[in-house]
Coordinates of C-alpha atoms in Angstrom, one line a residue:
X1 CA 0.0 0.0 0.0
X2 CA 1.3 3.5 -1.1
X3 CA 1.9 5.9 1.8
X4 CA -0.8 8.3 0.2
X5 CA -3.5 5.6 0.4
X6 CA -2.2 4.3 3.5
X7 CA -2.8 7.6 5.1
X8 CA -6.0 8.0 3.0
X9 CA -7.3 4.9 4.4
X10 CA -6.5 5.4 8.0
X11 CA -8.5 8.6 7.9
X12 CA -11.8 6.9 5.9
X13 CA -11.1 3.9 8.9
X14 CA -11.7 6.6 11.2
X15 CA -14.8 8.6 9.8
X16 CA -16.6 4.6 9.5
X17 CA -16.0 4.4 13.4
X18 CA -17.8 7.9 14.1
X19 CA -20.7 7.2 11.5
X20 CA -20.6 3.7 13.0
X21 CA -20.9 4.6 16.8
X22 CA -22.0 8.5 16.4
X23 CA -24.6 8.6 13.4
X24 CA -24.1 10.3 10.0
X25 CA -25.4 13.2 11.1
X26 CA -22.3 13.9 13.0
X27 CA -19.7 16.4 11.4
X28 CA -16.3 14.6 11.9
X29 CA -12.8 15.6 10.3
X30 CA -9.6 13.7 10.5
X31 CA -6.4 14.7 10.1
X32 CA -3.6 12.1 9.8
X33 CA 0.4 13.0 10.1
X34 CA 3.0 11.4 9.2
X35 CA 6.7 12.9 9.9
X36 CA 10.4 11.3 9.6
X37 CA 12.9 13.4 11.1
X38 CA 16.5 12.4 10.1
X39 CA 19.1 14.5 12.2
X40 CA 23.0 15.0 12.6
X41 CA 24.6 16.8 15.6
X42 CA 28.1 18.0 15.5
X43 CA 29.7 19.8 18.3
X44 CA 33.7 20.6 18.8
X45 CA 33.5 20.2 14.8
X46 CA 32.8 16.3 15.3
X47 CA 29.6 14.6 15.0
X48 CA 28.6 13.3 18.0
X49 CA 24.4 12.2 17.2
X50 CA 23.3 10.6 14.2
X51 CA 19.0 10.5 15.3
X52 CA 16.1 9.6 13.2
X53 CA 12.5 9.5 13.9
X54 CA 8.9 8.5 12.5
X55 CA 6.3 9.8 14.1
X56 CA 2.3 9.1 12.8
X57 CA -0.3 11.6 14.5
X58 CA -4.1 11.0 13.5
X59 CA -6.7 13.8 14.8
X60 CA -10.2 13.9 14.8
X61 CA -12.3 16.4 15.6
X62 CA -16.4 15.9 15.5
X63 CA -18.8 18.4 15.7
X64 CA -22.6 17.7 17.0
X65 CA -25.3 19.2 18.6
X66 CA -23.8 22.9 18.8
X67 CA -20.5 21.1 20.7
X68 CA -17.0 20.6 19.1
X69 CA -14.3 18.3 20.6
X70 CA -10.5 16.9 19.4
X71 CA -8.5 14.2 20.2
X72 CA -5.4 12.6 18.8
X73 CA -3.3 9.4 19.1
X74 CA -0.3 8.4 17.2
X75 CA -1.6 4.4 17.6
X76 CA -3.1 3.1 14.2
X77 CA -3.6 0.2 14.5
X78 CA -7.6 -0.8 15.1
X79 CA -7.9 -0.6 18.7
X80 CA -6.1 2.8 19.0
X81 CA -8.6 4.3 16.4
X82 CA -11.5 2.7 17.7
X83 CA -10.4 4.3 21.4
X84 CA -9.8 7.6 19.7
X85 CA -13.1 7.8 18.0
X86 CA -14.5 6.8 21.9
X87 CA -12.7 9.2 23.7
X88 CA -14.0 12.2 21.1
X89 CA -17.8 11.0 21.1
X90 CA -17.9 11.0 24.7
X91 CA -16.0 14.7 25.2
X92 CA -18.3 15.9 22.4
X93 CA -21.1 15.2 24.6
X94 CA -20.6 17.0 27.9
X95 CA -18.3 20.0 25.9
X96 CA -19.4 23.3 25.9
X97 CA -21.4 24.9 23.0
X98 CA -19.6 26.0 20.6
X99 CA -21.0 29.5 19.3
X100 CA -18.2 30.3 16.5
X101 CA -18.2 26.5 15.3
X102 CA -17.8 27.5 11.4
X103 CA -18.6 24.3 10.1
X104 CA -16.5 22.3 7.4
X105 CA -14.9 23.3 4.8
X106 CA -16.1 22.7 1.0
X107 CA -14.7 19.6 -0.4
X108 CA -12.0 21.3 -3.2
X109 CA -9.1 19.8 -4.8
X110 CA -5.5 21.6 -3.6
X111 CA -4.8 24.2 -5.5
X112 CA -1.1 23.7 -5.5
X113 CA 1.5 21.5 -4.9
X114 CA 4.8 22.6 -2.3
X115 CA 8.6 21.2 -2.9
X116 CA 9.2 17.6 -2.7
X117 CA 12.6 15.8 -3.4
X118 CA 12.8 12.4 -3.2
X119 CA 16.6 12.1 -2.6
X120 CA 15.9 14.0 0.3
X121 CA 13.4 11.9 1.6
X122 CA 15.8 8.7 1.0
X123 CA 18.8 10.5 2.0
X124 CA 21.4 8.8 4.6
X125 CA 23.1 9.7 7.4
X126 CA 26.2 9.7 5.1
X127 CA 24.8 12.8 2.6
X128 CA 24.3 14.6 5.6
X129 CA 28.2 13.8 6.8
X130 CA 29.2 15.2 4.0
X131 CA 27.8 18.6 4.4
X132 CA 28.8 18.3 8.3
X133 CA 32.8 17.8 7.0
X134 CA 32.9 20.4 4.6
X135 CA 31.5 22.4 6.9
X136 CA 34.1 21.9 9.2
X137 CA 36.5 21.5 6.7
X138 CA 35.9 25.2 5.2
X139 CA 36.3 26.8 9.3
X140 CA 40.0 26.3 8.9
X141 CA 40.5 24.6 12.2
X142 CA 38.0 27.2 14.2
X143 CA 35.8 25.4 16.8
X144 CA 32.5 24.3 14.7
X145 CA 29.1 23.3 15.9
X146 CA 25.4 23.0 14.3
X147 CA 23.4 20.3 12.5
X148 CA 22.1 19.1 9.4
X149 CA 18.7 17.5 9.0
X150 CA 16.3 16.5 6.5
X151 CA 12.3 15.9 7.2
X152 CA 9.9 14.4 5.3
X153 CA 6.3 14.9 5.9
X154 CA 3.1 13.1 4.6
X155 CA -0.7 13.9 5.3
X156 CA -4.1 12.7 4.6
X157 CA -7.5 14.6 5.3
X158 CA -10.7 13.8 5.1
X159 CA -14.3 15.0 6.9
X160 CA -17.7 13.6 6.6
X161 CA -18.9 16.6 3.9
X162 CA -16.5 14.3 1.2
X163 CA -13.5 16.2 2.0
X164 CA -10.1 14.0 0.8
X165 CA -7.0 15.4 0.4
X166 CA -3.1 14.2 0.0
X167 CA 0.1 16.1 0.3
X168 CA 3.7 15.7 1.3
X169 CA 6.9 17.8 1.0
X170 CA 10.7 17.5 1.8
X171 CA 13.2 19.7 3.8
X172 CA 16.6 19.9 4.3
X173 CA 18.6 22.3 6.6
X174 CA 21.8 23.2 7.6
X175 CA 22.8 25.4 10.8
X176 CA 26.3 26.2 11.8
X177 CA 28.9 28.1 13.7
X178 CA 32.0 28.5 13.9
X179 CA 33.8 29.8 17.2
X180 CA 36.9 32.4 17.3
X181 CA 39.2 34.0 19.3
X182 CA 37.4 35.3 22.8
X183 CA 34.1 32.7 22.1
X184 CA 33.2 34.8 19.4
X185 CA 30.4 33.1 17.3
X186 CA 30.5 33.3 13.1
X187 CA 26.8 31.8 11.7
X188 CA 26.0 30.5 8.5
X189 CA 22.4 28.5 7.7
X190 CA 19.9 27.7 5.0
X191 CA 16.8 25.5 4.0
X192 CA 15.9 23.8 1.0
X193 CA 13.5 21.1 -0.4
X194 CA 16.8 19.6 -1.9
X195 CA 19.6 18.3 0.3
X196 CA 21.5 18.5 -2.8
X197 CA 21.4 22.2 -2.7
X198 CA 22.9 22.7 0.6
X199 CA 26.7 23.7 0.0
X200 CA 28.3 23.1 3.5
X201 CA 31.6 24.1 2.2
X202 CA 30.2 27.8 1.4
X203 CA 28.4 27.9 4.9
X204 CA 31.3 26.7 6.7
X205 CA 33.4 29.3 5.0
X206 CA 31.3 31.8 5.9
X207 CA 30.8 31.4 9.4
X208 CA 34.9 31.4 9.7
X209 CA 34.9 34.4 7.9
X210 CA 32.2 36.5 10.4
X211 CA 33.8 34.8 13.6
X212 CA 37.7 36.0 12.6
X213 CA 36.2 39.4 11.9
X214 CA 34.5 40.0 15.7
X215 CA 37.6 39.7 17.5
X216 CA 37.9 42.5 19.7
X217 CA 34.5 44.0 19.4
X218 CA 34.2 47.8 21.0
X219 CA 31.4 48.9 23.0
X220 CA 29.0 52.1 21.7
X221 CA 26.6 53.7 23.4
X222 CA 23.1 52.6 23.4
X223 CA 21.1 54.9 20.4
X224 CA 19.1 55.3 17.6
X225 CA 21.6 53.5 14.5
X226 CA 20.7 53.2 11.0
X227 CA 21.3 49.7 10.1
X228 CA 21.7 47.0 8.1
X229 CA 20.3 43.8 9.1
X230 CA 21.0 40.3 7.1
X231 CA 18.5 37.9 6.8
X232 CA 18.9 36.0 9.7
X233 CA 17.8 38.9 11.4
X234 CA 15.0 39.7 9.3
X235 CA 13.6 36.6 9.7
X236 CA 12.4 37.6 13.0
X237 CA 10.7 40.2 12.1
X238 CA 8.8 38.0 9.9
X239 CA 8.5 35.4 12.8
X240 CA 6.9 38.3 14.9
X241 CA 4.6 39.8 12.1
X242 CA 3.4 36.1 11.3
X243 CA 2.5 35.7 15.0
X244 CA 1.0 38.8 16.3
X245 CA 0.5 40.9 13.5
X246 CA -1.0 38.8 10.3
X247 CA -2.6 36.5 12.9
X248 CA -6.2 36.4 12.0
X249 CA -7.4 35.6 15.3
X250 CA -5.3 38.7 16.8
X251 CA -6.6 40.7 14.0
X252 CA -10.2 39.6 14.7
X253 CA -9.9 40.7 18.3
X254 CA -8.3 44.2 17.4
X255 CA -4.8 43.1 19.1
X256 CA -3.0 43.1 16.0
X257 CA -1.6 46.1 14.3
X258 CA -3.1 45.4 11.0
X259 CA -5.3 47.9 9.2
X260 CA -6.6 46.6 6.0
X261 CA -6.0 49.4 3.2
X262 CA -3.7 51.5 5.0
X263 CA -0.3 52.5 3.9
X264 CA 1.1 51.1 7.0
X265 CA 4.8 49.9 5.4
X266 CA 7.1 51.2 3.4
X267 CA 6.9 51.1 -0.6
X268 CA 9.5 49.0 -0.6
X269 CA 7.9 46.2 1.4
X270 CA 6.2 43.5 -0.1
X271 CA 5.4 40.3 1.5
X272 CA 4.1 37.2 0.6
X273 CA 2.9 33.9 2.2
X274 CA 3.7 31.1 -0.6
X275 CA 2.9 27.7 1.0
X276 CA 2.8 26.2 -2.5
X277 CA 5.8 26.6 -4.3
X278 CA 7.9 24.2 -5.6
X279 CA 11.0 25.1 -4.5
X280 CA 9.8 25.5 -0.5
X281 CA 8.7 23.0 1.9
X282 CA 5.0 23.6 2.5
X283 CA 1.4 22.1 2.7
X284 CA -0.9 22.2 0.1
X285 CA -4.1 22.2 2.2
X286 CA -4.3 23.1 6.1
X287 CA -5.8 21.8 9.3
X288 CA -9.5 22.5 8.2
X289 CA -8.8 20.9 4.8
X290 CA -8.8 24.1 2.8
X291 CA -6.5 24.3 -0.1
X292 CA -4.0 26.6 0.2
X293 CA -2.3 29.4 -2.1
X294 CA 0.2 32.5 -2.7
X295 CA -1.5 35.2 -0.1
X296 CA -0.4 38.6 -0.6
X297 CA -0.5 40.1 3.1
X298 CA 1.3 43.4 1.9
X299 CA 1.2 45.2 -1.7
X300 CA 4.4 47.7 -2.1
X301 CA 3.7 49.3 1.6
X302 CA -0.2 48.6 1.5
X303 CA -1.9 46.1 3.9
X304 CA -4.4 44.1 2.5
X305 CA -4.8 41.1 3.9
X306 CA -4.5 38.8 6.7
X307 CA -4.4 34.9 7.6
X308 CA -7.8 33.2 8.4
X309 CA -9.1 30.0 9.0
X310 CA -12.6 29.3 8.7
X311 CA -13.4 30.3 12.6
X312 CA -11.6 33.7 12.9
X313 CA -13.2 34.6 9.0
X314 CA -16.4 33.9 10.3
X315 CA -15.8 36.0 13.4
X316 CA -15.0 39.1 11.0
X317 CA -17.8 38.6 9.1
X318 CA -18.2 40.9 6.0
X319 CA -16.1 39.1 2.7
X320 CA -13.8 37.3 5.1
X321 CA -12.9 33.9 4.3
X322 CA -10.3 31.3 5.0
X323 CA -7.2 32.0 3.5
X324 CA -6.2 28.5 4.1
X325 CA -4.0 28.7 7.4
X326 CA -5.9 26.6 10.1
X327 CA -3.0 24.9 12.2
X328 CA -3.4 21.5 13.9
X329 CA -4.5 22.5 17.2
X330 CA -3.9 26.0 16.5
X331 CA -7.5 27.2 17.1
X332 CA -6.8 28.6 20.9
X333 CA -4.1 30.6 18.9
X334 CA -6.0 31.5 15.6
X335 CA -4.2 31.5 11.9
X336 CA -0.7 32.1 11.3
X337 CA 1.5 32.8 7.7
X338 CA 4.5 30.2 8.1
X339 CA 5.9 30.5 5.0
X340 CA 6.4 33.9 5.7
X341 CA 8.7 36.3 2.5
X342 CA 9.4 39.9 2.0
X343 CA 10.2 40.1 -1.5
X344 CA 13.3 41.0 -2.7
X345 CA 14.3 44.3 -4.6
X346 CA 15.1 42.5 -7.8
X347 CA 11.1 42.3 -8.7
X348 CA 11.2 38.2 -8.2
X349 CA 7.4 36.8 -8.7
X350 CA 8.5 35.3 -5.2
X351 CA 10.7 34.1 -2.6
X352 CA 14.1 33.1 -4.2
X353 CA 16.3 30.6 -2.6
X354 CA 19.7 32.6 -1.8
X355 CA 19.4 33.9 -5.8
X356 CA 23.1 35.3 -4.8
X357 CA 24.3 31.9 -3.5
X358 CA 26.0 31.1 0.0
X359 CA 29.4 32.1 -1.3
X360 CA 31.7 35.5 -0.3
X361 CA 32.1 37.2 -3.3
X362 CA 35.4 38.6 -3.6
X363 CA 34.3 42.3 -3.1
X364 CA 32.9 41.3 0.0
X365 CA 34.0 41.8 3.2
X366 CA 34.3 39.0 5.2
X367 CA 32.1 39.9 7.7
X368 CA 28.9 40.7 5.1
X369 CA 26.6 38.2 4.0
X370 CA 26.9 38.8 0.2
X371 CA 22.8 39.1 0.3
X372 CA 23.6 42.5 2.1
X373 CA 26.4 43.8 0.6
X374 CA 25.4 46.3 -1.7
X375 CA 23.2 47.8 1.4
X376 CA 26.2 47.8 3.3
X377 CA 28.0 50.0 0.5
X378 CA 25.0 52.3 0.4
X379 CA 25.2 52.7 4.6
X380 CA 27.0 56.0 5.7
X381 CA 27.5 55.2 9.2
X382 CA 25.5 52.7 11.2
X383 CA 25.7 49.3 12.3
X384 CA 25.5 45.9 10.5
X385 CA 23.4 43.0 12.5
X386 CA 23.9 39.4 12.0
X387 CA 20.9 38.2 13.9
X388 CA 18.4 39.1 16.6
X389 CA 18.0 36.6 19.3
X390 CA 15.8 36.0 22.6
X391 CA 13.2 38.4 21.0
X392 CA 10.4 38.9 23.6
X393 CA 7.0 40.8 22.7
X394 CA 6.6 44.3 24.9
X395 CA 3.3 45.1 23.6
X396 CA 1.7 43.0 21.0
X397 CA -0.8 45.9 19.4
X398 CA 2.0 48.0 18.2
X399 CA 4.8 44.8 18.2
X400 CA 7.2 46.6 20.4
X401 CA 9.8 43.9 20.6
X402 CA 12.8 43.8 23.3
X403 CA 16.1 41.3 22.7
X404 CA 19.7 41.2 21.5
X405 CA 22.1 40.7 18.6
X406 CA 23.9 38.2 18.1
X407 CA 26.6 36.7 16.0
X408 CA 28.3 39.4 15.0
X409 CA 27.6 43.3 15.0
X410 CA 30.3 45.5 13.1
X411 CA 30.2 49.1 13.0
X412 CA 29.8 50.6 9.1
X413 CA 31.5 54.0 8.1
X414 CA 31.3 55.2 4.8
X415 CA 30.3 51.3 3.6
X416 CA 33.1 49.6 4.9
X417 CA 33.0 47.6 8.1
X418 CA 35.6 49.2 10.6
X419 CA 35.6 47.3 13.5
X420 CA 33.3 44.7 15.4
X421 CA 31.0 45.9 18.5
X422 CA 29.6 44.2 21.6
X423 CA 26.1 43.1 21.4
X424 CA 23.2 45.0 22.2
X425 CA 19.9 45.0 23.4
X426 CA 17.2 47.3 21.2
X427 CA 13.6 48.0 22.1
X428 CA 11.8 48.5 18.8
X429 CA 8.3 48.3 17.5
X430 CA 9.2 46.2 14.4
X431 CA 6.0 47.7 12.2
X432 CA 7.2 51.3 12.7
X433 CA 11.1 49.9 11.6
X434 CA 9.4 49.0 8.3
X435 CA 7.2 52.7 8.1
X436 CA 6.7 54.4 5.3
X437 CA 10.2 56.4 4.5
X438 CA 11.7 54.2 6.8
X439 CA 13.5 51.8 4.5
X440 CA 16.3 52.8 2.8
X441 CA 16.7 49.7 0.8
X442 CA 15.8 45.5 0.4
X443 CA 18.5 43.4 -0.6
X444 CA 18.5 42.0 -4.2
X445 CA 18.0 38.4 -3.1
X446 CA 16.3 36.3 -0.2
X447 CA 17.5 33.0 1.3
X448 CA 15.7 30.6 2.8
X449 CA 15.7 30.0 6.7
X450 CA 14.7 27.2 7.8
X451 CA 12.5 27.3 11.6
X452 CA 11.5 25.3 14.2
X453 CA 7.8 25.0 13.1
X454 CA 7.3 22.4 10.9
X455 CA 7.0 23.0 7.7
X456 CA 7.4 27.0 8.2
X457 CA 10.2 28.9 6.4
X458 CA 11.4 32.8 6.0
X459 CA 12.2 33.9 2.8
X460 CA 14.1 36.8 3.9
X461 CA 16.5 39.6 1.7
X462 CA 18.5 42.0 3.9
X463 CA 17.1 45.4 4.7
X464 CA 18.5 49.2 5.2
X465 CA 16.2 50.6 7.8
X466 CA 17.1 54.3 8.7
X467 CA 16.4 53.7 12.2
X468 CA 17.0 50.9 15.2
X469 CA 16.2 51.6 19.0
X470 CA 19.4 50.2 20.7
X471 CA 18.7 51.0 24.5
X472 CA 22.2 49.3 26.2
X473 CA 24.5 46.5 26.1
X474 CA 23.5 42.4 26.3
X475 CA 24.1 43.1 30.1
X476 CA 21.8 45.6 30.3

């Protein structure tokens, strides 16, 4: 049996059992998961774990007389499905109404397809060695540390309106540092369908190349900086806007920034949620069985849309529907955009997949990711930011965030890096960074990040932004 009618045929098994024990006129979706996680650890530039796991989750979620209830088990064999579908008829009974139930979604067919590779779904514990050692190989004897991992992941869905749906998609990731003199960190990471496409020896050069340039950093005082932040810092920015900003739920209950229509970014900014194309990891349908699609969440500076699932659309009301982003169990934290771009300057139809390459091109400083080099040029004096770390929301309505940099900070003068600086801690409200007149330029490509989200991603280009809060050092 195929893994797509295996899956298939567990979920049909299931909706049987509740017609069987609950009566047809139950509504009844089931959701079946099925993820292998291969994983390699290497620390003091040796691999020390080789891990791989398999993991089957089925969920079921019925809905009768004006009360909802879920439950999930990862046994699939008879008697675990026959004790799920017990355990969820008898919660569905004594749970409380459920006023915003929106009812399932129409039965369509997926509107696209995301990445899949199957080398990468076959791939060994070897063909990730090999991107491990050239890794370590390209550090030049520095201190080295990361992972590589690929995932493959399969679903079914079905739900008694006729509802049945397939899918499955490949990633592959690899995440790195390299340590120099006085523990200071270099990074270098990516994210792919392809395993294939990950060059480890690029990576591993490139962290060497940021951690040999942060020796000695100098401390400045805590101010306003322009800056230049590469993508690994940009992708939480994207993280944060996917979570509290284009949130449908947090939209829906007026905590979310968002105002449809408004000029609330930047020209320059334009981003995308593309769970569908072939070059990303993604899903073609979500939790509630809706197909999903490209959604454009911001048009050259404009907001005009947001993530919905069928619950938080129907709690707007007007033309709201779901956008397809209903996350398994996600429905106590409404709809979130996981494959989350800002476009690049170059006028890409999408997210491209480090168009630039991993490489340092050789009028690039060491230090500069070559995705933000020509903002780096362009930056009269300010600071350029490696990546933003232990990020903590201050106020969710206007996304004032608090946290540090990390992996490298070098003061810019006249475009040239002059000399590494300590880390910082800022305090900035990441909507008004991205204002209207406040971005001075988007890098010319984007690279894929990979996150720890399942099949999420950032598709993230550097940006010049003509102001950053920085309110003291990472001590204080």
């Amino acid at each position: 049996m195929s893994a797509k009618s295996e899956e298939l045929d567990i979920a049909s098994r299931v909706l049987d059992l509740v017609r069987q024990r609950g009566g047809a006129a139950l509504e009844a979706a089931v959701r079946v998961d099925r993820s292998s996680l291969a994983l390699t650890r290497f620390a003091n530039s040796a691999i020390h774990q080789n891990v791989a796991d398999e993991t089957t989750t089925v969920r079921l979620q019925v809905h009768a007389d004006g009360r909802t209830a879920t439950g999930s088990t990862s046994r699939t064999g008879d008697d675990g499905l026959r004790d799920l579908v017990g355990r969820v008829l008898g919660a569905v009974r004594v749970a409380p109404v459920d006023a915003g139930w929106p009812g399932l979604a129409p039965a369509a067919p997926p509107a696209g397809e995301p990445g899949y590779d199957p080398a990468t779904a076959d791939a060994g514990p070897d063909e990730r060695a090999a991107r491990v050692r050239a890794f370590v190989e390209a550090a030049g004897g520095l201190e080295t540390a990361g992972y590589c991992r690929t995932t493959t992941w399969t679903v079914g869905f079905a739900h008694s309106a006729g509802q049945a749906a397939w899918s499955r998609t490949t990633e592959a990731a690899l995440d790195g540092i390299a340590r120099g003199g006085g523990g200071v960190d270099g990074v270098a990471r990516i994210a792919g369908v392809r395993l294939a496409d990950l060059d480890g020896h690029a990576l591993g050069a490139r962290a060497a190349a940021k951690a040999r340039a942060g020796v000695d950093p100098v401390e400045l005082p805590p101010d306003r900086y322009p800056v230049v932040l590469e993508p690994g810092a940009v992708a939480d920015l994207l993280l944060n806007l996917a979570l509290y900003g284009f949130n449908g739920k947090s939209y829906a209950e007026r905590r979310s920034f968002v105002e449809l229509g408004a000029e609330q970014f930047d020209p320059k900014v334009t981003i995308v949620d593309d769970p569908v194309n072939p070059d990303h990891p993604g899903w073609a349908f979500d939790a509630e069985g809706t197909p999903k699609r490209r959604l454009t969440l911001v048009d050259a500076g404009t907001t005009v849309a947001v993530a919905h699932d069928r619950r938080t659309a129907a709690k707007v009301g007007g033309d709201a529907v779901s956008t397809g982003h209903a996350m398994p169990g996600g429905a106590s934290f409404g709809a979130v955009p996981l494959n989350l771009g800002l476009l690049p300057a170059a006028g890409a139809d999408g997210p491209a997949l480090g168009a630039d390459g991993p490489g340092t091109g050789a009028d690039t400083p060491a230090e500069v990711d070559p995705a933000a080099a020509d903002l780096v040029r362009g930056l009269e004096r300010g600071l350029l930011v490696t990546d933003l770390w232990y990020t903590r929301v201050l106020d969710p309505k206007s996304l004032v965030v608090t946290g540090l940099t990390r992996n490298g900070v070098w003061l810019v003068e006249d475009g040239v890096p002059t000399r590494p600086v300590r880390n910082l801690r800022f305090t900035q409200s990441y909507p008004r960074a991205l204002a209207p007149g406040a971005v001075r330029g988007v890098g010319r490509s984007a690279t894929l990040l990979p996150t720890g989200w399942g099949t999420g991603w950032w598709s993230a280009p550097a940006l010049h932004l003509a102001s950053w809060n920085f309110t003291g050092g990472a001590s204080g």
